[in-house]
mmCIF file of C-alpha atoms in Angstrom:
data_model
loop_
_atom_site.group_PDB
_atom_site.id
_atom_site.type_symbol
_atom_site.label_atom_id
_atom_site.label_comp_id
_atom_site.label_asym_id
_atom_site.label_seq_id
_atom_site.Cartn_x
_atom_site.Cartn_y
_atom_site.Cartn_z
ATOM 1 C CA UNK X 1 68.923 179.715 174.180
ATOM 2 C CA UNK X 2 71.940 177.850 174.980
ATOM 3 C CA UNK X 3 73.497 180.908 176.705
ATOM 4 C CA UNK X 4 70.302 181.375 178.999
ATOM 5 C CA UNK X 5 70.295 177.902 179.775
ATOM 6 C CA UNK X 6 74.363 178.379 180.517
ATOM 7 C CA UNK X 7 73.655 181.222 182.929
ATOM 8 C CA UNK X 8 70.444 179.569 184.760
ATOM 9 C CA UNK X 9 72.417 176.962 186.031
ATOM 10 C CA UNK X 10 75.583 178.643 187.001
ATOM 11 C CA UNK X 11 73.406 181.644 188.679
ATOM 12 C CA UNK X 12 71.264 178.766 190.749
ATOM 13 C CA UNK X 13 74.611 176.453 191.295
ATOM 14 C CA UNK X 14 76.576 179.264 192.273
ATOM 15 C CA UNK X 15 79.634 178.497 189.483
ATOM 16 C CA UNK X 16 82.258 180.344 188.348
ATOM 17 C CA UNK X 17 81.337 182.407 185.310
ATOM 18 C CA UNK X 18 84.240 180.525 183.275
ATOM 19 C CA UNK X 19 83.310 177.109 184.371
ATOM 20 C CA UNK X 20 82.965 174.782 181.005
ATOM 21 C CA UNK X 21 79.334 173.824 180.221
ATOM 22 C CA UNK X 22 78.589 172.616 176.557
ATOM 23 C CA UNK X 23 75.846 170.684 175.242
ATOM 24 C CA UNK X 24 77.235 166.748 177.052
ATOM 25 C CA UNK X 25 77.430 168.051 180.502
ATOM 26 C CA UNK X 26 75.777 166.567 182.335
ATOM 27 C CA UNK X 27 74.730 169.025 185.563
ATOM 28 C CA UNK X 28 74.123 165.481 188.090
ATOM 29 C CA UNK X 29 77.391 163.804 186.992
ATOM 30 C CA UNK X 30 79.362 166.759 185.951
ATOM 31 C CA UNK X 31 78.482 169.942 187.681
ATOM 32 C CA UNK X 32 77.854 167.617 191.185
ATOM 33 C CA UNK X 33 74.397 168.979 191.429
ATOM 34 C CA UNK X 34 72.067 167.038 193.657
ATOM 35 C CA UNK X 35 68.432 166.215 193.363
ATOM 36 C CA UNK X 36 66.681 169.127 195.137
ATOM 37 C CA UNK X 37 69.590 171.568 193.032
ATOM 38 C CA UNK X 38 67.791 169.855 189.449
ATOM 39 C CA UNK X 39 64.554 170.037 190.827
ATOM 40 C CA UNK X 40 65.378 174.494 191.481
ATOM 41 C CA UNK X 41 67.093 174.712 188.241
ATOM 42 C CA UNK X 42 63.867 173.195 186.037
ATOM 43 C CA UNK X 43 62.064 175.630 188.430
ATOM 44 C CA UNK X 44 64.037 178.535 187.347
ATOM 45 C CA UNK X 45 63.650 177.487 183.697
ATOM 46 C CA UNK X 46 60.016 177.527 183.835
ATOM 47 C CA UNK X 47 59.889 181.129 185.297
ATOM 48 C CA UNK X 48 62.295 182.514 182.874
ATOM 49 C CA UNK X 49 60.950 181.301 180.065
ATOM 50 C CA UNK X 50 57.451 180.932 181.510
ATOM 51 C CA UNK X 51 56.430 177.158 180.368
ATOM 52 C CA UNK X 52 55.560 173.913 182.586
ATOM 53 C CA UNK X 53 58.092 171.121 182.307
ATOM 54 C CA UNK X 54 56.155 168.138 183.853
ATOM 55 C CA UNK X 55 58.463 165.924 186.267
ATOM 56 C CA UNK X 56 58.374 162.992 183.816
ATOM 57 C CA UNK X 57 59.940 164.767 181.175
ATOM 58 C CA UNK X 58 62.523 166.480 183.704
ATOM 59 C CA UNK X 59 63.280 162.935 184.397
ATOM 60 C CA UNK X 60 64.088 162.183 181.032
ATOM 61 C CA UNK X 61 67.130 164.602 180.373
ATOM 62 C CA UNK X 62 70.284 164.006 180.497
ATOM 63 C CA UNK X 63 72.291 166.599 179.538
ATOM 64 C CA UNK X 64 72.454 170.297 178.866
ATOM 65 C CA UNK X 65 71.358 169.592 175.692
ATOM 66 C CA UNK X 66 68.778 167.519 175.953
ATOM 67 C CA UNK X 67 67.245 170.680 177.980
ATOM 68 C CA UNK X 68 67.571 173.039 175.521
ATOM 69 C CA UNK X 69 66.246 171.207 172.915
ATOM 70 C CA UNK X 70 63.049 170.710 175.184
ATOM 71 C CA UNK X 71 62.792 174.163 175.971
ATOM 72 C CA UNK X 72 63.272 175.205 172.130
ATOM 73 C CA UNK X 73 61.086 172.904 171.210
ATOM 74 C CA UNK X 74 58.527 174.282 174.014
ATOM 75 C CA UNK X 75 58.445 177.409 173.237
ATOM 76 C CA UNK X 76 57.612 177.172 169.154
ATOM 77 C CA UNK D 1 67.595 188.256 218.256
ATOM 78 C CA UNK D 2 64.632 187.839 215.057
ATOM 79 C CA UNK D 3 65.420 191.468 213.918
ATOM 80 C CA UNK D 4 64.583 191.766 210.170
ATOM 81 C CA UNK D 5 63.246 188.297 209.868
ATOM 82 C CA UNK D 6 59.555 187.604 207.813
ATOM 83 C CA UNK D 7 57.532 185.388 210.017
ATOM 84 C CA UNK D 8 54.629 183.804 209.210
ATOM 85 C CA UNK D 9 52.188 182.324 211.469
ATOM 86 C CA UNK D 10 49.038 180.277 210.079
ATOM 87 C CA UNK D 11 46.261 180.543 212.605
ATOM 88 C CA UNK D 12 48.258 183.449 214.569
ATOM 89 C CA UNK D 13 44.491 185.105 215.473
ATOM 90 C CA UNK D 14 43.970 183.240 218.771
ATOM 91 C CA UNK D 15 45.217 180.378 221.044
ATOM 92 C CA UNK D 16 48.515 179.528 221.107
ATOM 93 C CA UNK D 17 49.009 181.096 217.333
ATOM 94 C CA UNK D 18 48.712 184.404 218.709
ATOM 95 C CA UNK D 19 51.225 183.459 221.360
ATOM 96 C CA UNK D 20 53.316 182.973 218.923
ATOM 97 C CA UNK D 21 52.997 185.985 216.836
ATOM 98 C CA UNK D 22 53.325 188.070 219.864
ATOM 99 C CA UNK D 23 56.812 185.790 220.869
ATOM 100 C CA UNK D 24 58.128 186.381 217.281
ATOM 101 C CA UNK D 25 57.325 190.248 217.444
ATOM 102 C CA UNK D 26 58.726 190.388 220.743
ATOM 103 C CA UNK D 27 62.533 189.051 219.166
ATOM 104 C CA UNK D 28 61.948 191.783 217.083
ATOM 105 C CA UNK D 29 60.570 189.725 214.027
ATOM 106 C CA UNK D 30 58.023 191.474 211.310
ATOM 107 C CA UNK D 31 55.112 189.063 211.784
ATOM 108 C CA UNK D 32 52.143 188.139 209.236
ATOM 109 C CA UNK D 33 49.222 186.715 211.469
ATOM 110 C CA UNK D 34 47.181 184.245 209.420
ATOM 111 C CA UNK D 35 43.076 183.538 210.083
ATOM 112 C CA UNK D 36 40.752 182.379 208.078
ATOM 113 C CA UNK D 37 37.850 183.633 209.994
ATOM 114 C CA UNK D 38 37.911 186.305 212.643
ATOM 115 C CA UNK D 39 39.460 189.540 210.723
ATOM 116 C CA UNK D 40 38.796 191.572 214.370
ATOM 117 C CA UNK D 41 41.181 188.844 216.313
ATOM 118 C CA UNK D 42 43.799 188.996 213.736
ATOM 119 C CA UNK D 43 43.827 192.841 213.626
ATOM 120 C CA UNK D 44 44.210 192.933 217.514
ATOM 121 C CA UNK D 45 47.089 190.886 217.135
ATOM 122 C CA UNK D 46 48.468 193.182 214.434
ATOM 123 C CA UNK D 47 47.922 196.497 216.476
ATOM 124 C CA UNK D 48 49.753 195.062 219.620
ATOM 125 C CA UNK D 49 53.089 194.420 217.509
ATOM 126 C CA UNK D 50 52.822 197.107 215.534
ATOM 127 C CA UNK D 51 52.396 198.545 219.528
ATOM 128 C CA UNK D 52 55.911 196.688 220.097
ATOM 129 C CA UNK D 53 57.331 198.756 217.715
ATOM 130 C CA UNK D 54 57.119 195.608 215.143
ATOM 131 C CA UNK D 55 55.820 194.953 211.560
ATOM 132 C CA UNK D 56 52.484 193.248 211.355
ATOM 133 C CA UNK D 57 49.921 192.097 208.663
ATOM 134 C CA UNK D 58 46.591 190.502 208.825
ATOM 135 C CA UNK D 59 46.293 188.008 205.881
ATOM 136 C CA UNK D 60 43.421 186.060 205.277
ATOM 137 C CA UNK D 61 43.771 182.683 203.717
ATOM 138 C CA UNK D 62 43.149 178.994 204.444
ATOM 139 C CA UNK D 63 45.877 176.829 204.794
ATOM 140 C CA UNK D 64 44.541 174.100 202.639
ATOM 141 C CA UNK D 65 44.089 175.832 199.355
ATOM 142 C CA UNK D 66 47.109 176.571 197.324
ATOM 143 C CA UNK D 67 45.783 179.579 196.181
ATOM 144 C CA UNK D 68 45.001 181.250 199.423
ATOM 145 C CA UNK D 69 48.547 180.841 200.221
ATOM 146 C CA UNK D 70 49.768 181.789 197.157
ATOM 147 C CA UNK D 71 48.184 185.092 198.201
ATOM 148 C CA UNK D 72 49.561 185.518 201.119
ATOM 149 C CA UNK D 73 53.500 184.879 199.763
ATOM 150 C CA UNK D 74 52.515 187.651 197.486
ATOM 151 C CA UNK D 75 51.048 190.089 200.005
ATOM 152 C CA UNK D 76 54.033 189.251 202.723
ATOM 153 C CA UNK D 77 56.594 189.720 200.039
ATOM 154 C CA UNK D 78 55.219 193.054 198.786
ATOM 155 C CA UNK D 79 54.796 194.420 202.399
ATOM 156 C CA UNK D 80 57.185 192.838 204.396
ATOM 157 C CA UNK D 81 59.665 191.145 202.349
ATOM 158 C CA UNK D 82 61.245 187.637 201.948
ATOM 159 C CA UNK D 83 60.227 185.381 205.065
ATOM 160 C CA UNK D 84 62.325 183.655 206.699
ATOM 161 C CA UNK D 85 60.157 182.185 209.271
ATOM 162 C CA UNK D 86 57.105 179.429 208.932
ATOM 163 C CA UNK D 87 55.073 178.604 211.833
ATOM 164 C CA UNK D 88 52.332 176.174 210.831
ATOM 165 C CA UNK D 89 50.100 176.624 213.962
ATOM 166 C CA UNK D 90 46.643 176.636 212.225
ATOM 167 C CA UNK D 91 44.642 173.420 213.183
ATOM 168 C CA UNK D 92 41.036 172.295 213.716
ATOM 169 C CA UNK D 93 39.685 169.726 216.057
ATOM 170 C CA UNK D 94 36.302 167.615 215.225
ATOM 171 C CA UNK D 95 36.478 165.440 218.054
ATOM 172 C CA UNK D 96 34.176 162.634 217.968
ATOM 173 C CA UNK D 97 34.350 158.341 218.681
ATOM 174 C CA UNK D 98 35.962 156.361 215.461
ATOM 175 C CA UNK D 99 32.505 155.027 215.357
ATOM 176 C CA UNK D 100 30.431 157.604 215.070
ATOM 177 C CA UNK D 101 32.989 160.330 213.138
ATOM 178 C CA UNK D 102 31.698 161.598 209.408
ATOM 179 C CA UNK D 103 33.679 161.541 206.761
ATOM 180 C CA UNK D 104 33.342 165.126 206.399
ATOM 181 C CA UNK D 105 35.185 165.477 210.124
ATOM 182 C CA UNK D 106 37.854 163.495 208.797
ATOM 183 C CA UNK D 107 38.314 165.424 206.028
ATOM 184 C CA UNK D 108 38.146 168.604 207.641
ATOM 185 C CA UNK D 109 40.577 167.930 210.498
ATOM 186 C CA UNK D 110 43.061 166.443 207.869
ATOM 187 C CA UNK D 111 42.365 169.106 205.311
ATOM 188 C CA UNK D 112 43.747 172.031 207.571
ATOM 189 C CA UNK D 113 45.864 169.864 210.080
ATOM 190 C CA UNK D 114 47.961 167.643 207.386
ATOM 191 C CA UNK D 115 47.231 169.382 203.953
ATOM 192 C CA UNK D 116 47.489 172.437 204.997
ATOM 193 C CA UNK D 117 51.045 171.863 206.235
ATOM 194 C CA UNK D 118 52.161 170.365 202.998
ATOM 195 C CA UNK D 119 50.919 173.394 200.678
ATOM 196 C CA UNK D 120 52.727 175.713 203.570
ATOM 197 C CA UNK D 121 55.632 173.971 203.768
ATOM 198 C CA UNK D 122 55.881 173.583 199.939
ATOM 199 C CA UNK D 123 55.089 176.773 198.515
ATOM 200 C CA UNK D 124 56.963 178.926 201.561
ATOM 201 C CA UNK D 125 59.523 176.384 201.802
ATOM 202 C CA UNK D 126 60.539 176.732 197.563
ATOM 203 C CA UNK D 127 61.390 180.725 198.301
ATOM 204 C CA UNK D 128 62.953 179.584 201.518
ATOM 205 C CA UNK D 129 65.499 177.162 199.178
ATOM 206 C CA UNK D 130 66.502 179.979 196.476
ATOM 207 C CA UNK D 131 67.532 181.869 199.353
ATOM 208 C CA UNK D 132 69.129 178.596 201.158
ATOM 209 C CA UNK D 133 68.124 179.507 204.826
ATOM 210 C CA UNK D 134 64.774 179.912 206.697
ATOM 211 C CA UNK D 135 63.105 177.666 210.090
ATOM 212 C CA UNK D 136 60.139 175.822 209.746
ATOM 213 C CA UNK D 137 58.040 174.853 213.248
ATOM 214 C CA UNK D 138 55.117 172.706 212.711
ATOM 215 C CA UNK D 139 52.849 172.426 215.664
ATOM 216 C CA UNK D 140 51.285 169.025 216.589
ATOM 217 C CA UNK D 141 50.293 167.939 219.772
ATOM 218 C CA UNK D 142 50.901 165.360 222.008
ATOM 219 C CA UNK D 143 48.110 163.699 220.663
ATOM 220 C CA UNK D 144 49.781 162.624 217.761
ATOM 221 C CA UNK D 145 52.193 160.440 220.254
ATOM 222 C CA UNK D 146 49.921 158.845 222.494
ATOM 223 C CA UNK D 147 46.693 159.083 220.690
ATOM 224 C CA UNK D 148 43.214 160.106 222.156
ATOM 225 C CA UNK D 149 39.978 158.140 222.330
ATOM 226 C CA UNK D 150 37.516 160.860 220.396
ATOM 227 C CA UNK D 151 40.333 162.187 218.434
ATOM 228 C CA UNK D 152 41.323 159.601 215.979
ATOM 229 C CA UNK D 153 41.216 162.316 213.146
ATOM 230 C CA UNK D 154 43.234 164.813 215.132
ATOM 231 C CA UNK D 155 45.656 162.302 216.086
ATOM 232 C CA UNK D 156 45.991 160.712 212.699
ATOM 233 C CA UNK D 157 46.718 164.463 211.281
ATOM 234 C CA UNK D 158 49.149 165.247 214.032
ATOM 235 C CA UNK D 159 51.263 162.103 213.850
ATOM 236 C CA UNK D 160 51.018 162.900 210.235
ATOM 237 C CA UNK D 161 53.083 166.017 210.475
ATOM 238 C CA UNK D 162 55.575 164.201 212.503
ATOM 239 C CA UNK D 163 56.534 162.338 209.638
ATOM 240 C CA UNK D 164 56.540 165.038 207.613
ATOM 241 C CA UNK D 165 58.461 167.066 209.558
ATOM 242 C CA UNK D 166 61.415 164.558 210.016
ATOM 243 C CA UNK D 167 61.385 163.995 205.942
ATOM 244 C CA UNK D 168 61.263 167.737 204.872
ATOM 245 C CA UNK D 169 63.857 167.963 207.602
ATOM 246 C CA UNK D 170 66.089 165.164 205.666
ATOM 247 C CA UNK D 171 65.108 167.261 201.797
ATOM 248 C CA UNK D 172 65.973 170.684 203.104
ATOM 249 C CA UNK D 173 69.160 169.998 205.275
ATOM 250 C CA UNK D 174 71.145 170.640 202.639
ATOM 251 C CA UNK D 175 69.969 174.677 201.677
ATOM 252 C CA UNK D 176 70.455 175.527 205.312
ATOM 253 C CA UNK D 177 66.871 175.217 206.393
ATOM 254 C CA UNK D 178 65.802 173.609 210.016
ATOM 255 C CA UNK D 179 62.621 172.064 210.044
ATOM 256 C CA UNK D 180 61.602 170.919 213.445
ATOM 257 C CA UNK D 181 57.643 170.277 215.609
ATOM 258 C CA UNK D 182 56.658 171.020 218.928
ATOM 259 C CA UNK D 183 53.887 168.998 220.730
ATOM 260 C CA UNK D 184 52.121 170.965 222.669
ATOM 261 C CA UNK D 185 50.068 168.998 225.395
ATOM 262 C CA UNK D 186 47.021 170.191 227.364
ATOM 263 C CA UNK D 187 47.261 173.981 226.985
ATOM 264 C CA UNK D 188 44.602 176.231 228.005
ATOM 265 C CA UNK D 189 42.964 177.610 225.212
ATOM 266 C CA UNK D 190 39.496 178.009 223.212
ATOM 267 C CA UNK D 191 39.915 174.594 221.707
ATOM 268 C CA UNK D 192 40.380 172.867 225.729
ATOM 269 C CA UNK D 193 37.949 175.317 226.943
ATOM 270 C CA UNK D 194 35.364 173.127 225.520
ATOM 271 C CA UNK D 195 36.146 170.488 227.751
ATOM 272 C CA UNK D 196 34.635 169.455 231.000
ATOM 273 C CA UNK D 197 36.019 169.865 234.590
ATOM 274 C CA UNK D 198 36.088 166.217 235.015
ATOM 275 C CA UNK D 199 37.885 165.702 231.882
ATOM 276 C CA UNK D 200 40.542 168.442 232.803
ATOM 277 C CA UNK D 201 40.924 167.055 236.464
ATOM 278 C CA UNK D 202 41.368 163.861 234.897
ATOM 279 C CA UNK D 203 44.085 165.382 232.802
ATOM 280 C CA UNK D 204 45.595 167.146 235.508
ATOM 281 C CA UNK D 205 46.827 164.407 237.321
ATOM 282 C CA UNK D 206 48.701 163.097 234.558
ATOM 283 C CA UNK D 207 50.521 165.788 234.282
ATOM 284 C CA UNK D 208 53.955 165.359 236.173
ATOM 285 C CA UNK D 209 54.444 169.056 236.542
ATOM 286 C CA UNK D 210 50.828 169.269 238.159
ATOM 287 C CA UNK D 211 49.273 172.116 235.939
ATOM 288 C CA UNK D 212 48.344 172.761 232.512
ATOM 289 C CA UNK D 213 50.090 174.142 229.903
ATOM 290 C CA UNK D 214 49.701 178.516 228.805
ATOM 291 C CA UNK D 215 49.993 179.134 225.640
ATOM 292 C CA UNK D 216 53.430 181.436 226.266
ATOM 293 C CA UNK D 217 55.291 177.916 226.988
ATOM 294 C CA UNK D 218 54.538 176.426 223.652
ATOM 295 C CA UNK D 219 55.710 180.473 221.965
ATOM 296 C CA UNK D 220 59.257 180.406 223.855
ATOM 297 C CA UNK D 221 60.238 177.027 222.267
ATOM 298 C CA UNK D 222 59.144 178.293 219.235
ATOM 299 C CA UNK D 223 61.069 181.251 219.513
ATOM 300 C CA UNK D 224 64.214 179.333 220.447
ATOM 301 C CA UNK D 225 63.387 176.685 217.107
ATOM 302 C CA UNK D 226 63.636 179.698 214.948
ATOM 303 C CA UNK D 227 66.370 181.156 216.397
ATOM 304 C CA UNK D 228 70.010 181.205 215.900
ATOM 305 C CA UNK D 229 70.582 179.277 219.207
ATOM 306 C CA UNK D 230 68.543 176.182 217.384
ATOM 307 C CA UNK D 231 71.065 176.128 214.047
ATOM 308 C CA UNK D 232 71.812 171.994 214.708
ATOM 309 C CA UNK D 233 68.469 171.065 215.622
ATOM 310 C CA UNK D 234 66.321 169.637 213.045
ATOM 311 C CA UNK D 235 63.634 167.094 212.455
ATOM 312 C CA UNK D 236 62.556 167.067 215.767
ATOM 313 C CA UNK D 237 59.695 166.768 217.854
ATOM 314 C CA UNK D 238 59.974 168.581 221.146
ATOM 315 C CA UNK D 239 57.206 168.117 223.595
ATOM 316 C CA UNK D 240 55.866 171.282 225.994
ATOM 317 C CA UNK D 241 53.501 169.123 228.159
ATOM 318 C CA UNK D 242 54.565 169.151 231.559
ATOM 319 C CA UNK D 243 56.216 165.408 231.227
ATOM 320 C CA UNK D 244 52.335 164.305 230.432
ATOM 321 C CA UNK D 245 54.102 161.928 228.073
ATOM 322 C CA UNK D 246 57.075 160.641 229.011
#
């Protein structure tokens, strides 16, 4: 899941493949993506892994992590 | 100068919609004519690109259900591709004095007019970000500046996309996408056909330029808007009305 997550965001932020992402980053603070970029990237999550992330719990993450979790958690 | 470029036109049956549609074809854009109603109109539309040597599709859908638009994403991307091109044209009038208007006219006119905009603009305008370029021209009217005594819905709805034309300008800046309005003023067509000779006389001479409006004038600054020529232009509201408001 990680790994899928990983490859969303540096497919819809257009990163280098070897660019470090682990479970802290933070993709506002460290991957300088803006507000429309976050709002894409949930938007791509929910189409790959076809679930609804409401905007309140979008709000609510903070890092890669915290994402992950949500979608792991989503989809059992 | 719009060759391999996906434009759609709501309301591209009749009017100045159709002026459009004919404009776009003409830059050698592939054009998807929206109606909600008259299926002939639309198909006449479609035959004289496709006579231009053009793509053209007649899609049926109204502009302020998300589903119906929905639709026609999926039936413009399967025949025509990815568009690059959004011309919100379609627009109702239910003309009446404040006092006397229905809800239900209201509604109507900001249903299509307003609404309709903001499903178009949302649900064409996410495809237009993933691919971080596209033009958006919203029409309004004059109207929506200066008001009109009988047209407080109309006016309402048209200043309404003013606004919302200069913020999705400001949101979608940033992936490369222009979003701009043009305000027509009086331009002959079935919606000013309606009108009296007094009232267009009276029109007349406030027009600067001394004649109305044709539909073609409103189509060639919408064919400049979504062209390359246009690239720092955005948020704007240009007005084709022969200086009627100045």
């Amino acid at each position: 899941m990680f790994e899928k997550v990983k490859e969303i965001i540096i497919d819809q932020l257009g990163l280098d493949e070897d660019v470090v992402i682990e479970r802290s980053t933070s993709m506002m603070r460290d991957l300088e993506a803006d507000s429309l970029d976050a709002v894409e990237i949930i938007m791509a999550f929910e189409d790959e892994f076809d679930i609804e992330i409401p905007d309140e719990e979008a709000e609510k993450f903070d890092n890669i992590g915290d994402i992950v979790d949500y979608i792991e958690a989503k989809l059992n | 100068m719009l060759k391999d470029k996906v434009a759609v036109v709501t309301g591209g049956s009749r009017g100045i919609g159709k002026a459009i549609a004919l404009k776009l074809a003409e830059q050698g854009a592939s054009v998807v004519v929206n109606y909600t109603s008259n299926s002939q109109a639309a198909d006449e539309v479609v035959m004289a690109i496709q006579e231009m040597g053009c793509k053209a599709l007649a899609v049926k859908a109204d502009v302020s259900k998300a589903d119906d638009i929905e639709n026609l994403i999926k039936a413009t991307e399967a025949e025509l591709g990815k568009i690059q091109i959004l011309v919100n044209n379609a627009g109702i009038t239910r003309d009446g004095l404040l006092i006397r208007m229905k809800e239900e006219e209201w509604d109507d006119v900001l249903n299509i007019n307003l609404k309709g905009v903001f499903l178009a603009t949302k649900l064409i305008g996410k495809k237009m970000l993933k691919e971080k370029q596209g033009s958006i021209v919203n029409v309004t009217s004059v109207v929506g500046l200066m008001g009109n005594a009988g047209q407080a819905n109309y006016a309402a709805s048209k200043a309404g996309v003013i606004g919302f034309t200069k913020s999705v300008a400001k949101e979608f800046a940033s992936r490369n996408i222009n979003v701009n309005a043009v305000a027509p003023g009086f331009i002959q067509s079935d919606m000013t056909d309606k009108l009296s000779a007094e009232v267009i006389e009276n029109y007349m001479q406030a027009i600067p330029l001394g004649r109305l409006g044709v539909a073609n004038d409103v189509a060639n600054l919408v064919s400049f808007l979504v062209s390359d020529h246009s690239n720092y232009i955005t948020g704007q509201t240009i007005q084709v009305d022969g200086g009627m408001y100045i």
